[in-house]
Tab-separated table of C-alpha atoms in Angstrom:
chain	number	residue	atom	x	y	z
A	21	MET	CA	-71.027	54.178	-66.375
A	22	ILE	CA	-72.620	57.604	-65.843
A	23	LYS	CA	-70.862	57.867	-62.482
A	24	ILE	CA	-67.384	57.931	-64.034
A	25	ILE	CA	-68.184	60.831	-66.383
A	26	LYS	CA	-67.038	64.150	-64.951
A	27	ILE	CA	-68.707	67.388	-66.053
A	28	ASP	CA	-67.617	70.672	-64.451
A	29	GLU	CA	-70.452	73.180	-64.518
A	30	ASP	CA	-68.067	76.035	-63.720
A	31	SER	CA	-65.547	75.208	-66.407
A	32	ARG	CA	-65.121	77.399	-69.492
A	33	VAL	CA	-64.556	74.267	-71.580
A	34	PRO	CA	-67.659	73.553	-73.700
A	35	LYS	CA	-69.735	70.716	-72.277
A	36	TYR	CA	-69.619	68.658	-75.472
A	37	LYS	CA	-65.809	68.730	-75.273
A	38	GLN	CA	-65.906	67.759	-71.601
A	39	ILE	CA	-67.972	64.715	-72.574
A	40	VAL	CA	-65.475	63.735	-75.280
A	41	ASP	CA	-62.465	64.263	-72.988
A	42	SER	CA	-64.042	62.351	-70.111
A	43	ILE	CA	-64.862	59.331	-72.261
A	44	LEU	CA	-61.356	59.340	-73.770
A	45	SER	CA	-59.824	59.601	-70.307
A	46	ASN	CA	-61.863	56.669	-69.024
A	47	ILE	CA	-60.804	54.570	-72.010
A	48	SER	CA	-57.173	55.440	-71.320
A	49	ASN	CA	-57.314	54.520	-67.634
A	50	GLY	CA	-59.221	51.303	-68.270
A	51	ASN	CA	-62.622	52.250	-66.881
A	52	LEU	CA	-64.144	51.800	-70.330
A	53	LYS	CA	-63.217	48.835	-72.503
A	54	ILE	CA	-63.857	47.622	-76.029
A	55	ASN	CA	-67.473	46.544	-76.662
A	56	GLN	CA	-68.708	48.202	-73.462
A	57	LYS	CA	-72.067	49.902	-73.832
A	58	ILE	CA	-72.351	53.587	-72.974
A	59	PRO	CA	-75.538	55.549	-72.127
A	60	SER	CA	-77.919	56.685	-74.804
A	61	ILE	CA	-78.008	60.354	-75.798
A	62	ASN	CA	-81.310	60.807	-73.950
A	63	SER	CA	-80.040	59.128	-70.770
A	64	PHE	CA	-76.896	61.230	-70.832
A	65	SER	CA	-78.742	64.519	-71.328
A	66	GLU	CA	-81.236	63.706	-68.557
A	67	GLU	CA	-78.536	62.705	-66.079
A	68	PHE	CA	-76.528	65.914	-66.532
A	69	TYR	CA	-79.400	68.288	-67.264
A	70	MET	CA	-77.975	69.331	-70.617
A	71	SER	CA	-79.486	69.612	-74.061
A	72	ARG	CA	-79.741	66.583	-76.287
A	73	ASP	CA	-77.910	68.511	-79.019
A	74	THR	CA	-74.855	68.944	-76.757
A	75	VAL	CA	-74.584	65.211	-76.072
A	76	GLU	CA	-75.259	64.364	-79.716
A	77	LYS	CA	-72.437	66.684	-80.792
A	78	ALA	CA	-70.014	64.911	-78.459
A	79	TYR	CA	-71.129	61.471	-79.641
A	80	ASN	CA	-70.780	62.500	-83.294
A	81	ILE	CA	-67.178	63.581	-82.654
A	82	LEU	CA	-66.446	60.223	-81.004
A	83	LYS	CA	-68.096	58.377	-83.914
A	84	GLU	CA	-66.040	60.336	-86.458
A	85	ARG	CA	-62.873	59.352	-84.592
A	86	LYS	CA	-64.128	55.736	-84.561
A	87	ILE	CA	-64.008	55.638	-80.773
A	88	ILE	CA	-67.672	54.630	-80.479
A	89	THR	CA	-70.213	53.141	-82.824
A	90	SER	CA	-73.999	53.008	-82.792
A	91	ILE	CA	-75.916	49.789	-83.355
A	92	ARG	CA	-79.505	50.284	-84.400
A	93	GLY	CA	-81.922	49.211	-81.718
A	94	LYS	CA	-79.142	48.499	-79.222
A	95	GLY	CA	-77.283	51.722	-78.501
A	96	TYR	CA	-73.700	53.041	-78.420
A	97	TYR	CA	-70.573	50.973	-77.784
A	98	ILE	CA	-66.834	51.534	-77.377
A	99	THR	CA	-65.259	50.128	-80.533
A	100	GLN	CA	-61.524	50.795	-80.191
A	101	THR	CA	-58.925	52.603	-78.172
A	102	LYS	CA	-57.189	54.857	-80.636
A	103	LEU	CA	-57.575	58.155	-78.895
A	104	VAL	CA	-56.779	61.577	-80.293
A	105	SER	CA	-53.208	60.665	-81.234
A	106	LYS	CA	-51.827	58.561	-84.044
A	107	VAL	CA	-50.344	55.907	-81.753
A	108	ASN	CA	-51.254	55.017	-78.171
A	109	VAL	CA	-48.463	53.584	-76.044
A	110	LEU	CA	-48.461	52.069	-72.563
A	111	PHE	CA	-45.114	52.162	-70.738
A	112	VAL	CA	-45.016	49.596	-67.927
A	113	TYR	CA	-42.027	50.204	-65.637
A	114	ASN	CA	-40.909	48.320	-62.549
A	115	LYS	CA	-39.828	51.495	-60.725
A	116	LEU	CA	-39.195	55.199	-61.024
A	117	SER	CA	-35.553	56.220	-60.949
A	118	SER	CA	-33.492	58.934	-62.579
A	119	TYR	CA	-32.092	56.551	-65.191
A	120	LYS	CA	-35.470	54.925	-65.901
A	121	MET	CA	-36.950	58.380	-66.392
A	122	ALA	CA	-34.055	59.238	-68.714
A	123	THR	CA	-35.258	56.416	-70.972
A	124	TYR	CA	-38.891	57.471	-70.716
A	125	ASN	CA	-38.146	61.159	-71.385
A	126	SER	CA	-35.936	60.236	-74.329
A	127	PHE	CA	-38.775	58.146	-75.735
A	128	ILE	CA	-41.281	60.986	-75.310
A	129	ASN	CA	-38.951	63.551	-76.894
A	130	THR	CA	-38.200	61.293	-79.870
A	131	ILE	CA	-41.718	60.147	-80.637
A	132	GLY	CA	-43.025	63.690	-80.156
A	133	ALA	CA	-46.601	64.461	-81.139
A	134	ASN	CA	-46.942	61.154	-82.937
A	135	ALA	CA	-48.121	59.344	-79.812
A	136	HIS	CA	-50.123	59.497	-76.640
A	137	THR	CA	-48.086	57.711	-73.944
A	138	ASP	CA	-49.214	56.559	-70.506
A	139	LEU	CA	-46.777	55.484	-67.785
A	140	GLN	CA	-47.643	52.830	-65.202
A	141	ILE	CA	-45.376	51.633	-62.356
A	142	TYR	CA	-45.731	48.201	-60.745
A	143	HIS	CA	-42.922	48.465	-58.143
A	144	CYS	CA	-41.531	45.000	-58.953
A	145	ASP	CA	-44.804	43.536	-57.657
A	146	GLU	CA	-46.036	40.626	-59.764
A	147	THR	CA	-49.678	40.960	-58.706
A	148	LEU	CA	-49.755	44.658	-59.554
A	149	PHE	CA	-48.077	43.941	-62.894
A	150	LEU	CA	-50.658	41.278	-63.790
A	151	ASN	CA	-53.516	43.555	-62.764
A	152	LEU	CA	-52.162	46.346	-64.971
A	153	LEU	CA	-51.906	44.116	-68.039
A	154	ASP	CA	-55.400	42.788	-67.417
A	155	LYS	CA	-56.828	46.276	-66.928
A	156	TYR	CA	-55.267	47.703	-70.077
A	157	GLU	CA	-55.581	44.660	-72.332
A	158	GLY	CA	-56.491	45.704	-75.857
A	159	LEU	CA	-56.487	49.434	-75.113
A	160	TYR	CA	-53.148	50.417	-76.674
A	161	ASP	CA	-51.327	50.148	-79.976
A	162	TYR	CA	-47.992	49.378	-78.279
A	163	TYR	CA	-46.963	47.999	-74.904
A	164	ILE	CA	-43.409	48.726	-73.715
A	165	ILE	CA	-42.684	46.444	-70.784
A	166	THR	CA	-39.800	45.914	-68.356
A	167	THR	CA	-39.741	42.714	-66.307
A	168	HIS	CA	-38.120	42.932	-62.894
A	169	PHE	CA	-39.950	41.295	-59.995
A	170	LYS	CA	-39.252	40.625	-56.331
A	171	THR	CA	-39.785	37.340	-54.545
A	172	ASP	CA	-41.193	37.080	-51.022
A	173	ASP	CA	-37.651	37.241	-49.639
A	174	LEU	CA	-36.835	40.315	-51.804
A	175	LYS	CA	-34.709	38.492	-54.383
A	176	HIS	CA	-34.787	39.384	-58.066
A	177	ASN	CA	-36.953	37.350	-60.415
A	178	SER	CA	-37.240	37.979	-64.147
A	179	TYR	CA	-40.544	36.188	-64.698
A	180	THR	CA	-43.063	33.609	-63.567
A	181	ASP	CA	-45.443	31.432	-65.569
A	182	ALA	CA	-48.253	33.896	-64.827
A	183	VAL	CA	-46.152	36.796	-66.140
A	184	VAL	CA	-45.295	34.921	-69.335
A	185	ASN	CA	-48.943	33.990	-69.911
A	186	ALA	CA	-50.036	37.627	-69.434
A	187	ILE	CA	-47.385	38.972	-71.806
A	188	ASN	CA	-48.198	36.332	-74.410
A	189	ARG	CA	-51.753	37.685	-74.589
A	190	ILE	CA	-50.354	40.878	-76.121
A	191	PRO	CA	-50.041	40.561	-79.914
A	192	LYS	CA	-46.329	40.345	-80.681
A	193	GLU	CA	-46.547	43.213	-83.190
A	194	LYS	CA	-47.694	45.470	-80.334
A	195	LEU	CA	-45.091	44.337	-77.789
A	196	ILE	CA	-41.654	45.753	-76.982
A	197	ILE	CA	-39.705	44.083	-74.178
A	198	MET	CA	-37.258	46.570	-72.709
A	199	ASP	CA	-34.181	46.262	-70.508
A	200	ASN	CA	-34.457	42.673	-69.237
A	201	ILE	CA	-35.035	39.949	-71.822
A	202	LYS	CA	-34.671	36.874	-69.637
A	203	LEU	CA	-38.215	35.698	-70.362
A	204	GLY	CA	-39.800	32.465	-71.426
A	205	ILE	CA	-41.377	33.967	-74.535
A	206	ASN	CA	-40.841	33.688	-78.267
A	207	ASN	CA	-37.645	35.111	-79.728
A	208	ASP	CA	-39.527	36.901	-82.518
A	209	VAL	CA	-40.746	39.583	-80.090
A	210	THR	CA	-39.112	43.015	-80.377
A	211	LYS	CA	-36.565	43.537	-77.596
A	212	ILE	CA	-34.385	46.499	-76.599
A	213	TYR	CA	-32.130	45.251	-73.877
A	214	GLN	CA	-29.008	45.190	-71.780
A	215	ASP	CA	-27.040	42.003	-71.057
A	216	PHE	CA	-26.419	42.294	-67.321
A	217	GLU	CA	-23.790	39.565	-66.882
A	218	ASN	CA	-21.734	40.174	-70.003
A	219	ASP	CA	-22.115	43.965	-69.866
A	220	ILE	CA	-20.420	44.311	-66.474
A	221	TYR	CA	-17.810	41.716	-67.424
A	222	GLU	CA	-16.861	43.499	-70.654
A	223	ALA	CA	-16.918	46.939	-69.019
A	224	LEU	CA	-14.573	45.844	-66.232
A	225	LYS	CA	-12.376	44.086	-68.757
A	226	GLY	CA	-12.071	47.341	-70.675
A	227	GLY	CA	-10.979	49.131	-67.491
A	228	ILE	CA	-8.517	46.459	-66.364
A	229	GLU	CA	-5.437	48.722	-66.435
A	230	LYS	CA	-6.926	51.164	-63.927
A	231	ILE	CA	-8.542	48.421	-61.868
A	232	LYS	CA	-5.193	46.622	-61.435
A	233	GLN	CA	-3.885	49.648	-59.525
A	234	TYR	CA	-6.087	48.604	-56.591
A	235	THR	CA	-5.489	45.822	-54.082
A	236	LYS	CA	-8.995	44.484	-53.540
A	237	MET	CA	-12.303	44.920	-55.310
A	238	PHE	CA	-15.747	45.036	-53.680
A	239	LEU	CA	-19.162	44.742	-55.274
A	240	VAL	CA	-21.887	46.227	-53.091
A	241	TYR	CA	-24.809	44.124	-54.261
A	242	PRO	CA	-27.980	44.537	-52.141
A	243	ASN	CA	-29.057	41.007	-51.304
A	244	LYS	CA	-32.500	42.157	-50.273
A	245	SER	CA	-34.046	45.236	-51.800
A	246	VAL	CA	-37.506	46.663	-52.416
A	247	TYR	CA	-36.352	47.007	-56.026
A	248	PRO	CA	-33.984	44.033	-56.455
A	249	TYR	CA	-31.300	43.861	-59.136
A	250	PRO	CA	-30.563	40.919	-61.466
A	251	ARG	CA	-28.142	38.444	-59.936
A	252	ARG	CA	-26.441	38.288	-63.320
A	253	ILE	CA	-24.667	41.509	-62.295
A	254	SER	CA	-22.850	39.662	-59.513
A	255	HIS	CA	-22.219	36.701	-61.824
A	256	GLY	CA	-20.448	38.921	-64.337
A	257	PHE	CA	-18.433	40.581	-61.559
A	258	LYS	CA	-17.253	37.229	-60.169
A	259	LYS	CA	-16.428	35.981	-63.658
A	260	PHE	CA	-14.206	39.013	-64.252
A	261	CYS	CA	-12.422	38.814	-60.899
A	262	THR	CA	-11.814	35.076	-61.257
A	263	GLU	CA	-10.467	35.349	-64.792
A	264	PHE	CA	-8.055	38.180	-63.940
A	265	GLU	CA	-7.149	36.796	-60.498
A	266	ILE	CA	-8.377	39.842	-58.627
A	267	ASP	CA	-9.056	39.595	-54.888
A	268	TYR	CA	-12.719	40.408	-54.378
A	269	GLU	CA	-15.601	40.426	-51.923
A	270	ILE	CA	-19.346	40.949	-52.311
A	271	LEU	CA	-21.046	43.057	-49.645
A	272	ASP	CA	-24.771	43.506	-48.970
A	273	GLU	CA	-24.391	47.209	-48.256
A	274	ILE	CA	-21.975	49.948	-47.211
A	275	TYR	CA	-22.093	49.525	-43.469
A	276	ASP	CA	-21.756	52.415	-41.056
A	277	ASP	CA	-18.110	52.602	-39.926
A	278	ILE	CA	-17.063	50.205	-42.678
A	279	VAL	CA	-13.377	49.295	-42.580
A	280	LEU	CA	-11.658	51.137	-45.433
A	281	LYS	CA	-8.103	50.394	-46.515
A	282	GLU	CA	-5.972	52.200	-49.010
A	283	GLY	CA	-6.136	50.304	-52.290
A	284	ASP	CA	-9.803	49.314	-51.981
A	285	LEU	CA	-12.005	49.658	-55.063
A	286	PHE	CA	-15.788	49.651	-54.611
A	287	ILE	CA	-18.570	49.124	-57.128
A	288	THR	CA	-21.877	50.449	-55.793
A	289	ILE	CA	-25.320	49.867	-57.270
A	290	GLU	CA	-27.717	51.762	-55.013
A	291	GLU	CA	-27.245	55.505	-54.632
A	292	SER	CA	-27.673	55.312	-50.853
A	293	ASP	CA	-24.587	53.091	-50.700
A	294	LEU	CA	-22.670	55.480	-52.948
A	295	VAL	CA	-23.529	58.460	-50.744
A	296	ASN	CA	-22.634	56.599	-47.540
A	297	LEU	CA	-19.339	55.410	-48.989
A	298	VAL	CA	-18.221	58.818	-50.257
A	299	LYS	CA	-19.146	60.397	-46.932
A	300	GLN	CA	-17.091	57.866	-44.965
A	301	ILE	CA	-14.125	58.273	-47.314
A	302	ARG	CA	-14.193	62.017	-46.630
A	303	ASP	CA	-14.728	61.574	-42.897
A	304	LYS	CA	-11.654	59.344	-42.721
A	305	LYS	CA	-9.618	62.020	-44.549
A	306	MET	CA	-8.969	59.679	-47.455
A	307	LYS	CA	-8.901	60.864	-51.044
A	308	LEU	CA	-11.468	59.570	-53.498
A	309	GLY	CA	-9.780	58.231	-56.606
A	310	LYS	CA	-6.403	57.956	-54.924
A	311	HIS	CA	-6.656	56.054	-51.643
A	312	ILE	CA	-10.082	54.534	-52.394
A	313	GLY	CA	-11.579	53.919	-55.826
A	314	VAL	CA	-15.303	54.096	-56.551
A	315	ILE	CA	-17.282	52.919	-59.573
A	316	SER	CA	-21.070	53.239	-59.661
A	317	TYR	CA	-23.623	51.242	-61.632
A	318	ASN	CA	-25.999	53.245	-63.879
A	319	ASP	CA	-25.106	56.821	-64.746
A	320	THR	CA	-27.055	59.861	-63.539
A	321	PRO	CA	-26.476	63.622	-63.922
A	322	LEU	CA	-25.523	63.805	-60.237
A	323	LYS	CA	-22.802	61.174	-60.645
A	324	GLU	CA	-21.451	63.082	-63.615
A	325	LEU	CA	-21.441	66.283	-61.561
A	326	LEU	CA	-19.605	64.589	-58.677
A	327	GLY	CA	-17.057	62.976	-60.978
A	328	ILE	CA	-18.029	59.382	-60.194
A	329	THR	CA	-16.783	56.748	-62.627
A	330	VAL	CA	-19.683	54.659	-63.885
A	331	MET	CA	-20.596	51.540	-65.809
A	332	SER	CA	-23.880	52.194	-67.509
A	333	THR	CA	-26.299	51.347	-70.257
A	334	ASN	CA	-27.071	54.319	-72.479
A	335	PHE	CA	-30.609	54.901	-71.250
A	336	LYS	CA	-31.137	57.772	-73.672
A	337	ILE	CA	-30.458	55.496	-76.629
A	338	MET	CA	-32.793	52.890	-75.158
A	339	GLY	CA	-35.691	55.345	-75.251
A	340	GLU	CA	-34.789	56.727	-78.664
A	341	THR	CA	-34.580	53.226	-80.119
A	342	ALA	CA	-38.033	52.268	-78.842
A	343	ALA	CA	-39.545	55.427	-80.335
A	344	ARG	CA	-37.779	54.944	-83.667
A	345	MET	CA	-38.922	51.325	-83.938
A	346	ILE	CA	-42.531	52.368	-83.359
A	347	LEU	CA	-42.376	55.290	-85.772
A	348	ASN	CA	-40.733	53.202	-88.498
A	349	LYS	CA	-42.656	50.010	-87.681
A	350	GLU	CA	-39.376	48.170	-87.154
A	351	VAL	CA	-39.016	44.811	-85.431
A	352	GLY	CA	-36.053	42.882	-84.099
A	353	GLN	CA	-33.694	42.783	-81.149
A	354	VAL	CA	-31.377	45.631	-80.232
A	355	LYS	CA	-28.700	45.466	-77.559
A	356	VAL	CA	-28.118	48.907	-76.068
A	357	PRO	CA	-24.485	50.063	-75.647
A	358	PHE	CA	-22.998	49.600	-72.165
A	359	ASN	CA	-20.109	51.919	-71.395
A	360	PHE	CA	-17.326	52.300	-68.845
A	361	ILE	CA	-17.066	56.049	-68.276
A	362	TYR	CA	-13.864	57.190	-66.575
A	363	ARG	CA	-14.068	60.048	-64.099
A	364	LYS	CA	-11.966	61.219	-61.156
A	365	SER	CA	-13.216	58.595	-58.655
A	366	ILE	CA	-10.648	56.004	-59.835
């Protein structure tokens, strides 16, 4: 355990505070866990060539904060994971993106100084996700978790039995499932979510008058992606087109030199497809919003700046809601608003 403690001899930070900060940091990152024994005051002082009083001062601070406890005749042990803040939160995200970070930043801004929040990314990898939950088990007051995984052939998967078992080890009063709630877990868990199939269906239904101005509708749904998207998005799209008798096609991507015809309306999900599409529309001297319509999935500041019509969950509200529920100790299920935002691209 001594090896993971970092003391900087050249630092102006007092050594007792460096000891406290290093132990807290190692609890936060999972190197130290509940009931783990830590070195005695004498061992610590000998290892780092510092006075016994300095180490004792650090240990007394940790004892006062109830981070460690001493057991007579046995030594010092980690007793809990409440660090220097009132509430400790672990955010477990499947990926980093501008809209995911909008949720995270909104959460941080709303909860303010009331919490210490750590962010971990598992890149839609089930093994990494399971390792993270195992590493940080019991270390936080709240766990905010999104569940989007990729199969071996890069398809989207909401959960596996192993994922459900790992999540079920988290006490339900400490768990918030965010974004995707298609999980085989109890309904009494707090959830802040979007409904992928019905959201896109209702959004398109609300924009039917503008959509009907176009001849054919295309959903650019990446069939294989490092960060795959729920297939319920395509299900909702097909449901809408079938109900309103709209000619449609689902593409894997915006191909180079794609055939564009006046009256086409595209829905893009990945930003690379959006960029490629807009570039080709301009190269072919066609006018965006007149000859070709474009709707993008998930709003970002850049899309707003470029005037791209979007269908999007309100990611800011998602983060605010999670923070409010923690601060007020609320439970329940909250569906986040999903909006069709008209701009000049249709």
